[in-house]
Amino acid sequence: MKEVLKIALFTIGILSIVSCSDDDIAKNQEPSVPSIALPADKAKDVAKEITLKWNASTDPEKGDVKYDLYFGTKEELTDEDIKAKDQAKTEYTLFLQGHVTYYWKVIAKDDAGNNAESKVNSFTTENSAPNKAVVSFPEDKAADVEKTLTFKWAASTDADRDEMKYFLYLAKQAEFTDADLTGDGLETNEFKVENLEGHTQYFWKVVTKDSEGASSESDVYSFTTQNTLPGQVKAVAPVNEATDVAKVVKLQWTASVDEDKDVVKYNLYLAEKNTFTQEDVVGKELEVTEFEIKDLKAHTWYFWKVVALDSEGASVASEVYSFSTINAAPSKPVVKEVVQEVTEDKLSVVVKWTASEDADKDAVTYDLFITKNDKFVDSDLVRSGLDATELEVTTLNPSTDYKLKIVGKDNYGGVAESDVFSFTSKEYVKPAPKNIFTDSRDGHVYKTVVINGKTWLAENFAYIPYVINDDNPKKRCSVIGVNINDGVEAAKAHENFTKYGVLYSWDILEDVVPDGWHVATEEEWQALEKLSGMTDDEINIDKTYRGSTAAKFKAKTEWAVPGTDELGLNILPAGSWKDGFPMGSDYKFGERAYFWTSTSTSYFAKMRAFDNEKKGIYRKSLSKTSRYSIRLVKDSE
């Protein structure tokens, strides 16, 4: 009966309820409890792509068994956790999150609605490691990297979305130890490192760890730091711009400090200019901070610098320093003798001394000082800059105690003085001077000059017997700048009297000319003019400036265009007193010179004039009332 019932249910797929007696039908039994096959209960590190498997249930009635799969993250599973229902298979594939504990069970159900439930199993999925970091700075195998830099890398990603931290390892070798951990537990993908060693190869990597402890390592990267320049040195001795430095000198400087601890050597440059070439290297790759220089020139400016070079080829030059070497003073000159000679017109003293020697081979000149006391002052300098080692002195007084010294000088300030030498000048009677005339009437002394065999006064005549003759008012004389009414003494006291002489009216000449002399004649003036180079045609011309030889008569001073005074007359622009109405006045002082000749007619006399800007000599016959200078000529003997 039971077999007939089963066949009927299978055939039509309909569960029929047939009334029968207890004896005819037995009670339906539950399927067996399914058992978990995979993963094992409480398994760990289970792959996130997992196929859950369980052993099949058996049904006592040999009916079909289906399964409901419950799956969740809580141990108490509810209908909301049904992952698969009425499944015939005994496995189910899932894609899960990492490092999560899951709970699951299987309920087996037969056709009659009976079921059997497995116990709840659990397992924990494996944790996914974050992906490895990729470096962005510095690039792999980068060179000349700064010693302070910020390491940068692309952020890692984590499939499980776990929090991540970074661990930066930095070492001088490609294999790392715990001691090489430089950045610990970093939450950003960059890290600044300072004070790396220079020109050094470094290796580095980044380890990424997630919050579950999974980690990944980046590739190992390398870079080389730049070389730090050695420190600039400074001069120690001699100090900059030192003077009087010995010609053998030890140059010294501070040591260069190299941050990379490289070996530093020094190149020393020395020249007589403040720019250098390789030829100026006097010390190369020195390992000490001093260097002795010998045989320097004296009194010479030298320039020097030190270039510090490290073992990696980096170099730094110091500032340029300078010093000047000492100048050796010349040796002391020694006075050898003082030779005196007395002639009829002078005392001659010849001072002789030894030459100074100069260690620097400099030229030496000499200054001669002579004094009457124990001290030498600037005014006692007789002659300076002498190249010779003797000098004749003709300005000393006779019978006088003198002291002298010789000062040797080179061109660079070196000085050496002789010992003081004492002597007494010889006695002599000074003869009366030549080329002078003394007017016995007033003692006035005049210089004279001999021209073409004739003796002329070399200055204007200056005798004043009166200013106005009471018996003849035409007879007058005056001095430029002095009122004629002030009298003789006022005229003589004025400075123009000594320098420019006296201005005379023509009529007074006969009263002032001393015996043995006469006022230069027209012919005598013409003889001088011809001697000066004036032509015969020019000599007799009147009322104009004739020729071009006036400079030979004029003094070398006072004129706007100085004369040459080749004739020795030393004519100065003394001006004149010009007659006029109702009175006369000083005229052309400082601009012209006027002279009477002794050649005249009843009312007029010949004259000569010289002008500041004229090259010729003026000649004319003028009224005798004007006042001019005169030049005397000695009478023929």
XYZ file of C-alpha atoms in Angstrom:
637
model
C 0.000 0.000 0.000
C 2.861 2.398 0.944
C 4.708 1.736 -2.332
C 1.499 2.421 -4.289
C 1.155 5.726 -2.409
C 4.741 6.785 -3.136
C 4.367 6.028 -6.807
C 1.193 8.010 -6.946
C 2.824 11.067 -5.293
C 5.891 10.990 -7.529
C 3.754 10.577 -10.674
C 1.280 13.385 -10.217
C 3.380 15.544 -7.876
C 0.458 15.973 -5.557
C 0.470 15.039 -1.954
C -2.774 13.149 -1.331
C -4.109 12.399 1.959
C -5.632 8.924 2.065
C -7.489 7.764 5.040
C -6.231 4.584 6.286
C -5.946 2.843 9.489
C -2.954 2.979 11.904
C -2.097 -0.391 10.913
C -1.876 0.476 7.234
C 0.374 3.622 7.359
C 3.575 4.251 9.499
C 4.603 7.838 10.693
C 7.009 9.986 8.265
C 10.602 10.427 9.648
C 12.922 13.532 9.536
C 15.983 13.633 7.270
C 19.341 13.219 8.875
C 21.143 16.319 10.247
C 23.444 17.790 7.615
C 27.069 18.174 8.715
C 29.415 21.062 7.769
C 32.230 19.969 5.513
C 34.019 23.225 4.513
C 35.248 25.450 5.989
C 35.891 23.869 9.324
C 34.205 25.402 12.260
C 36.031 28.446 13.584
C 38.451 28.358 10.694
C 40.549 31.486 10.166
C 42.129 33.216 7.178
C 39.495 31.827 4.950
C 39.602 33.071 1.414
C 37.118 35.779 0.649
C 35.877 33.828 -2.352
C 34.614 30.724 -0.580
C 32.439 27.760 -1.521
C 30.579 26.605 1.527
C 30.128 22.822 1.561
C 28.158 20.390 3.734
C 27.481 16.731 3.764
C 24.120 15.584 2.273
C 21.272 14.538 4.535
C 19.552 11.205 4.038
C 15.846 10.691 4.188
C 14.568 7.464 5.739
C 11.778 7.432 3.217
C 14.254 7.819 0.399
C 12.630 11.074 -0.538
C 14.328 14.191 -1.977
C 16.098 16.507 0.465
C 16.563 20.233 -0.111
C 18.493 22.762 1.885
C 18.075 26.268 3.226
C 21.399 28.134 3.841
C 21.515 30.682 6.637
C 24.515 33.033 6.541
C 25.324 36.204 8.558
C 27.696 38.055 10.808
C 25.802 37.288 14.016
C 25.740 34.018 15.825
C 21.958 34.089 16.126
C 20.722 33.585 12.619
C 17.192 34.589 11.620
C 15.064 34.198 8.534
C 16.601 37.471 7.349
C 19.895 35.626 7.078
C 18.637 33.067 4.528
C 21.176 33.188 1.749
C 19.793 30.242 -0.330
C 16.452 28.420 -0.119
C 15.304 25.012 -1.339
C 18.693 24.318 -2.840
C 19.378 20.798 -3.951
C 23.134 21.255 -4.024
C 25.251 20.793 -0.952
C 27.507 23.787 -1.608
C 27.222 27.533 -2.131
C 29.811 30.051 -3.357
C 30.152 33.519 -1.762
C 32.354 36.599 -2.223
C 33.036 38.020 1.208
C 34.749 40.870 2.978
C 38.127 40.335 4.522
C 38.896 39.722 8.196
C 35.168 39.279 9.078
C 33.733 36.469 11.230
C 30.752 34.846 9.592
C 28.140 32.396 11.036
C 26.179 29.837 9.035
C 24.029 26.784 9.213
C 22.120 24.451 6.890
C 18.586 23.153 7.315
C 17.733 19.935 5.427
C 14.066 19.512 4.406
C 12.306 16.426 3.070
C 9.237 16.210 0.885
C 6.939 15.740 3.827
C 8.083 19.051 5.327
C 10.233 17.514 7.964
C 13.629 19.197 8.512
C 16.864 18.738 10.296
C 19.160 21.698 11.273
C 22.928 21.644 11.474
C 24.668 23.345 14.308
C 25.862 26.958 13.717
C 29.439 27.063 12.433
C 31.707 30.083 12.104
C 34.791 31.107 10.253
C 36.857 34.302 9.731
C 37.969 35.526 6.328
C 41.496 36.349 5.550
C 42.763 40.009 5.654
C 43.807 41.568 2.285
C 47.159 43.288 2.399
C 47.244 46.851 1.081
C 48.845 47.305 -2.290
C 52.490 48.390 -2.250
C 53.421 52.058 -2.296
C 54.959 53.594 -5.425
C 57.653 56.283 -5.011
C 57.181 59.692 -6.601
C 60.102 61.672 -5.055
C 62.990 61.372 -5.195
C 62.999 59.350 -8.344
C 64.870 56.100 -8.351
C 68.603 56.576 -8.861
C 68.253 60.357 -8.668
C 71.528 62.280 -8.250
C 72.449 65.608 -6.597
C 69.515 65.342 -4.222
C 69.412 67.930 -1.468
C 70.388 66.778 1.985
C 67.110 67.990 3.409
C 64.200 66.635 1.435
C 60.636 65.408 1.704
C 60.104 61.814 0.602
C 56.843 61.308 -1.304
C 54.977 58.243 -2.554
C 51.601 57.420 -4.016
C 49.044 56.451 -1.399
C 48.392 52.718 -1.038
C 44.893 51.298 -1.432
C 43.352 48.523 0.693
C 40.723 46.195 -0.748
C 39.232 45.867 2.731
C 39.121 49.645 3.173
C 41.171 49.264 6.321
C 43.022 52.204 7.797
C 46.645 52.222 6.720
C 49.910 53.614 8.013
C 53.308 53.894 6.418
C 56.754 52.983 7.644
C 59.702 54.639 5.885
C 63.037 52.832 5.934
C 66.221 54.690 4.985
C 69.719 53.186 4.914
C 73.074 53.301 3.173
C 72.638 49.713 2.071
C 69.928 47.921 0.140
C 69.097 45.598 3.029
C 67.231 47.123 5.933
C 67.096 46.473 9.655
C 64.795 47.754 12.339
C 67.374 50.477 13.036
C 66.718 51.896 9.570
C 63.111 52.767 10.371
C 63.064 56.534 9.863
C 59.362 57.355 9.603
C 57.228 55.283 11.991
C 53.443 54.950 11.669
C 52.998 57.793 9.183
C 49.445 58.713 8.303
C 50.420 60.784 5.253
C 52.282 59.675 2.181
C 55.260 62.019 2.650
C 57.986 62.527 5.235
C 60.690 65.164 5.650
C 64.239 64.113 6.500
C 66.999 66.588 7.350
C 70.773 66.544 7.579
C 71.556 63.675 5.273
C 75.208 63.144 4.515
C 76.507 64.683 1.322
C 77.438 62.797 -1.866
C 76.156 59.556 -0.278
C 74.020 56.821 -1.858
C 70.904 56.063 0.129
C 68.352 53.249 -0.228
C 64.770 53.503 0.913
C 61.458 51.717 0.878
C 57.957 52.231 2.223
C 56.070 49.486 4.116
C 52.310 49.908 4.188
C 50.409 48.254 7.057
C 46.649 48.106 7.475
C 44.819 48.135 10.771
C 44.653 44.339 10.741
C 48.379 43.934 10.497
C 48.629 43.066 6.823
C 51.509 44.801 5.081
C 53.138 45.338 1.733
C 56.525 46.670 0.819
C 57.409 49.033 -1.997
C 60.311 48.332 -4.261
C 63.697 49.459 -2.930
C 64.716 52.815 -4.386
C 68.010 54.656 -4.293
C 69.317 58.186 -4.688
C 72.586 60.070 -4.161
C 72.784 63.317 -2.210
C 74.512 66.384 -3.557
C 77.992 67.317 -2.410
C 78.128 70.209 0.051
C 80.654 72.917 -0.781
C 83.516 73.188 1.665
C 83.405 76.200 3.992
C 84.999 79.476 2.881
C 88.261 80.257 4.630
C 89.342 83.620 6.051
C 92.729 85.247 6.296
C 94.473 85.022 9.646
C 97.845 86.579 8.861
C 98.756 88.994 7.577
C 95.526 90.891 8.186
C 93.854 92.388 5.155
C 95.546 95.548 3.842
C 98.462 95.100 6.227
C 101.500 97.257 5.467
C 105.207 96.883 6.161
C 104.990 93.098 5.856
C 108.338 91.305 5.739
C 109.572 90.082 2.359
C 109.502 86.575 3.793
C 105.960 86.026 5.061
C 103.904 83.084 6.278
C 100.364 83.329 4.921
C 97.836 81.776 7.295
C 94.100 81.136 7.043
C 91.285 79.431 8.908
C 90.504 75.784 8.201
C 87.614 75.013 5.892
C 84.741 73.168 7.566
C 83.140 70.569 5.288
C 79.677 69.432 6.379
C 80.182 66.167 4.530
C 83.399 65.527 6.459
C 85.282 65.326 3.190
C 89.022 65.774 3.106
C 89.731 69.410 2.211
C 92.883 70.722 0.559
C 93.867 74.248 -0.393
C 95.178 76.067 -3.456
C 96.927 79.343 -2.600
C 97.004 82.162 -5.162
C 99.364 85.164 -4.956
C 99.774 87.984 -7.478
C 100.503 91.695 -7.826
C 96.967 92.271 -9.090
C 93.579 91.396 -7.683
C 92.700 89.003 -10.496
C 94.309 85.582 -10.760
C 95.238 82.938 -13.293
C 96.478 79.397 -12.787
C 100.005 80.745 -13.084
C 99.442 82.563 -9.802
C 99.061 79.327 -7.797
C 101.987 79.297 -5.345
C 100.741 76.432 -3.155
C 98.791 73.522 -4.640
C 96.638 70.969 -2.782
C 98.012 72.047 0.569
C 96.940 69.962 3.532
C 97.820 72.662 6.085
C 96.469 76.168 6.605
C 99.699 78.114 6.188
C 102.335 78.620 3.561
C 105.610 80.529 3.633
C 106.432 82.862 0.754
C 110.013 83.966 0.211
C 111.784 86.597 -1.883
C 108.867 88.997 -2.205
C 109.539 92.365 -3.754
C 109.910 95.301 -1.412
C 107.308 98.045 -1.079
C 104.911 96.124 -3.321
C 101.200 95.435 -2.932
C 100.321 91.751 -3.152
C 96.889 90.144 -3.457
C 96.076 86.601 -2.323
C 93.225 84.168 -1.940
C 92.738 80.562 -0.847
C 90.525 78.082 -2.710
C 89.259 75.198 -0.550
C 88.724 71.950 -2.509
C 86.989 68.865 -1.113
C 87.663 65.301 -2.194
C 84.555 65.320 -4.392
C 85.799 68.199 -6.547
C 83.729 71.008 -5.021
C 85.608 74.258 -4.374
C 85.029 77.631 -2.705
C 87.314 80.657 -3.006
C 87.985 82.994 -0.137
C 87.731 86.746 -0.457
C 90.731 88.472 -2.003
C 93.101 89.848 0.632
C 96.024 92.231 0.224
C 99.177 93.380 1.957
C 102.183 95.505 1.096
C 105.746 94.565 1.830
C 108.109 96.639 3.891
C 110.422 99.178 2.305
C 114.066 98.889 3.358
C 115.436 102.307 4.265
C 118.638 103.326 2.487
C 121.854 103.188 4.484
C 122.957 106.280 6.347
C 124.952 108.714 4.186
C 128.235 109.902 5.682
C 129.548 113.452 5.254
C 133.094 113.098 3.926
C 134.283 116.687 3.818
C 133.356 120.318 3.429
C 135.631 122.124 0.985
C 135.668 125.940 1.205
C 137.048 128.370 -1.338
C 137.144 132.161 -1.105
C 137.319 134.179 -4.317
C 137.197 137.895 -4.821
C 133.409 137.920 -5.057
C 132.056 134.932 -3.168
C 132.450 132.196 -0.563
C 132.049 128.741 -2.085
C 131.360 125.741 0.157
C 131.324 122.274 -1.455
C 129.713 119.546 0.705
C 130.615 115.940 -0.171
C 129.121 112.720 1.206
C 129.068 108.978 0.596
C 126.259 107.372 -1.390
C 123.571 105.466 0.467
C 123.010 101.827 -0.356
C 119.441 100.572 -0.713
C 118.728 96.891 -0.088
C 115.722 97.099 -2.417
C 117.853 98.545 -5.238
C 115.725 101.697 -5.183
C 117.086 104.977 -6.470
C 118.171 107.285 -3.628
C 118.122 111.084 -3.660
C 119.485 113.456 -1.060
C 118.334 116.557 0.796
C 120.944 118.918 2.207
C 120.122 120.915 5.339
C 122.382 123.638 6.776
C 121.531 125.534 9.964
C 123.151 127.968 12.399
C 121.636 126.303 15.464
C 121.093 122.849 16.882
C 117.734 122.199 15.249
C 116.901 121.647 11.613
C 113.641 123.071 10.255
C 112.122 123.189 6.791
C 113.631 126.588 6.106
C 117.120 125.076 6.535
C 116.678 122.937 3.419
C 119.330 124.080 0.943
C 118.525 121.658 -1.872
C 116.258 118.620 -2.222
C 116.133 115.672 -4.621
C 119.852 115.612 -5.353
C 121.121 112.724 -7.461
C 124.800 113.594 -6.938
C 126.744 113.152 -3.702
C 128.118 116.692 -3.540
C 126.770 120.210 -3.778
C 128.293 123.675 -3.998
C 126.652 126.233 -1.702
C 127.313 129.939 -2.329
C 124.761 131.517 0.001
C 126.582 131.106 3.314
C 127.951 133.928 5.418
C 131.630 134.134 6.240
C 133.031 133.463 9.706
C 129.868 131.669 10.826
C 129.335 128.405 12.704
C 127.151 125.982 10.726
C 125.781 122.475 11.138
C 124.657 120.297 8.261
C 123.109 116.923 7.630
C 122.322 114.817 4.587
C 118.987 112.986 4.350
C 118.879 110.026 1.955
C 115.441 109.107 0.577
C 114.118 106.387 -1.683
C 110.916 106.740 -3.671
C 108.876 104.673 -1.206
C 109.290 106.629 2.013
C 112.551 105.099 3.218
C 114.666 107.737 4.980
C 118.158 107.717 6.495
C 119.901 110.749 7.998
C 123.611 111.325 8.289
C 125.206 112.358 11.536
C 125.275 116.116 12.105
C 128.443 117.675 10.705
C 129.728 120.994 12.127
C 132.010 123.534 10.398
C 132.875 127.217 10.465
C 132.815 129.164 7.232
C 135.928 131.051 6.191
C 136.266 134.797 6.440
C 136.380 136.967 3.332
C 135.806 140.563 2.272
C 132.916 140.757 -0.076
C 133.808 142.946 -3.061
C 131.526 145.662 -4.210
C 128.850 144.270 -6.497
C 129.016 144.922 -10.208
C 126.200 146.096 -12.469
C 124.794 148.611 -10.009
C 124.795 152.410 -9.698
C 124.392 154.192 -6.377
C 123.130 157.767 -6.495
C 125.257 159.599 -3.960
C 122.552 162.199 -3.440
C 120.061 159.889 -1.759
C 121.875 156.548 -1.596
C 119.384 154.896 -3.978
C 120.915 151.815 -5.616
C 119.993 150.956 -9.222
C 120.634 147.829 -11.231
C 122.396 148.379 -14.535
C 122.809 146.432 -17.741
C 125.359 146.818 -20.509
C 123.819 146.717 -23.982
C 125.925 147.195 -27.107
C 128.715 148.745 -25.022
C 126.430 151.238 -23.267
C 125.429 151.070 -19.604
C 121.691 151.532 -19.057
C 119.714 151.645 -15.823
C 117.835 148.321 -15.642
C 115.000 150.012 -13.710
C 113.141 153.320 -13.745
C 114.882 156.346 -12.227
C 113.555 157.372 -8.804
C 115.220 160.602 -7.583
C 112.773 163.171 -6.041
C 114.279 166.595 -5.198
C 110.789 168.112 -4.936
C 107.313 167.495 -6.299
C 106.720 171.019 -7.637
C 109.409 173.625 -8.403
C 108.238 176.914 -6.945
C 110.151 178.918 -9.544
C 108.975 176.845 -12.470
C 105.628 174.999 -11.951
C 106.299 173.010 -15.145
C 108.960 171.135 -13.252
C 107.061 168.405 -11.442
C 107.522 164.758 -10.406
C 105.191 162.220 -8.787
C 104.643 158.577 -7.814
C 101.680 156.566 -9.087
C 99.006 156.483 -6.438
C 100.290 159.468 -4.422
C 98.745 162.950 -4.525
C 101.399 165.464 -5.561
C 100.307 167.793 -2.785
C 101.272 165.198 -0.147
C 104.945 165.983 -0.636
C 108.246 164.180 -1.144
C 108.172 161.967 1.952
C 104.715 160.598 1.146
C 105.879 159.755 -2.370
C 109.006 157.958 -1.122
C 106.987 155.996 1.463
C 104.606 154.504 -1.119
C 105.336 150.958 -2.361
C 105.129 152.063 -5.985
C 108.180 154.317 -5.477
C 110.569 151.371 -5.043
C 108.981 149.192 -7.699
C 108.005 151.598 -10.472
C 110.176 154.688 -9.814
C 109.135 158.335 -10.415
C 107.105 160.023 -13.176
C 108.726 163.259 -14.433
C 107.578 166.214 -16.487
C 110.087 166.806 -19.305
C 111.244 170.202 -17.905
C 112.425 168.729 -14.597
C 114.878 166.334 -16.200
C 117.760 168.774 -16.105
C 117.396 169.008 -12.304
C 117.313 165.269 -11.514
C 119.885 163.573 -13.737
C 123.102 162.843 -11.783
C 126.562 163.643 -13.052
C 127.946 161.123 -15.520
C 124.516 160.065 -16.750
C 121.920 161.376 -19.177
C 118.355 160.596 -20.199
C 118.427 158.127 -23.074
C 118.321 159.894 -26.417
C 116.107 159.176 -29.380
C 119.085 157.677 -31.198
C 119.939 155.398 -28.243
C 116.366 154.086 -28.122
C 116.467 153.470 -31.876
C 119.763 151.597 -31.516
C 118.076 149.254 -29.002
C 115.058 148.829 -31.244
C 117.255 147.904 -34.170
C 119.173 145.517 -31.941
C 115.866 143.895 -30.953
C 115.045 143.180 -34.603
C 113.027 146.228 -35.722
C 113.617 147.067 -39.415
C 115.030 150.330 -40.681
C 111.695 151.156 -42.280
C 109.857 150.674 -38.962
C 112.300 152.597 -36.764
C 111.402 156.102 -38.039
C 107.620 155.667 -38.109
C 105.665 157.928 -35.689
C 102.316 157.714 -33.923
C 101.915 153.966 -33.999
C 103.192 150.761 -32.395
C 106.152 149.828 -34.594
C 107.560 146.369 -35.173
C 106.904 143.338 -33.002
C 109.842 143.210 -30.593
C 108.380 144.880 -27.496
C 108.536 141.597 -25.517
C 112.360 141.798 -25.535
C 112.127 145.040 -23.515
C 109.321 143.981 -21.147
C 109.756 142.323 -17.764
C 108.657 138.715 -17.339
C 106.031 139.742 -14.760
C 103.276 142.314 -14.333
C 102.209 142.303 -17.990
C 99.051 140.603 -19.217
C 101.237 138.979 -21.877
C 104.600 138.465 -20.126
C 107.721 139.763 -21.804
C 110.965 137.893 -22.426
C 113.275 140.720 -21.186
C 116.037 139.590 -23.514
C 117.652 143.053 -23.351
C 117.640 143.106 -19.559
C 115.783 146.442 -19.183
C 112.981 144.870 -17.103
C 110.373 147.417 -18.214
C 107.228 147.361 -16.029
C 103.754 148.872 -16.752
C 104.314 151.929 -14.534
C 101.706 154.055 -16.362
C 101.987 157.867 -16.514
C 100.505 161.105 -15.308
C 98.495 162.480 -18.184
C 97.958 166.232 -18.601
C 94.355 167.254 -18.931
C 91.750 169.942 -18.286
C 91.028 171.138 -15.641
C 93.531 168.718 -14.017
C 95.501 165.597 -14.891
C 95.467 162.076 -13.425
C 97.379 158.788 -13.179
C 96.962 157.000 -16.493
C 97.190 153.398 -17.697
C 98.950 152.112 -14.584
C 99.381 148.334 -14.931
C 98.664 148.545 -18.662
C 101.386 150.670 -20.228
C 104.873 152.066 -19.737
C 105.854 155.565 -20.963
C 109.409 156.968 -21.316
C 110.811 160.397 -22.182
C 113.814 160.676 -24.462
C 116.179 163.634 -24.139
C 115.487 164.578 -27.770
C 113.088 167.545 -28.010
C 111.979 170.765 -29.660
C 110.709 173.895 -27.974
C 107.329 172.422 -27.113
C 107.542 168.686 -27.767
C 109.777 165.787 -26.807
C 110.159 162.334 -28.258
C 108.729 159.490 -26.150
C 108.345 155.705 -26.133
C 105.404 153.606 -24.948
C 104.779 149.857 -24.341
C 101.270 148.362 -24.058
C 99.888 145.228 -22.387
C 98.559 143.760 -25.617
C 100.776 145.354 -28.281
C 103.758 143.649 -29.783
C 105.245 146.858 -31.125
C 106.798 149.970 -29.505
C 104.999 153.337 -29.698
C 106.945 156.508 -30.834
C 105.684 160.059 -30.869
C 106.503 163.679 -30.013
C 104.315 164.876 -27.101
C 103.731 167.945 -24.959
C 106.254 168.202 -22.159
C 103.580 168.636 -19.466
C 102.778 164.917 -19.083
C 104.831 162.897 -16.583
C 106.658 159.771 -17.771
C 109.331 157.414 -16.517
C 112.941 157.856 -17.662
C 115.841 155.505 -18.269
C 119.397 156.850 -17.813
C 122.395 155.956 -19.903
C 125.906 156.367 -18.576
C 127.985 159.011 -20.343
C 130.802 157.719 -22.489
C 134.103 157.661 -20.612
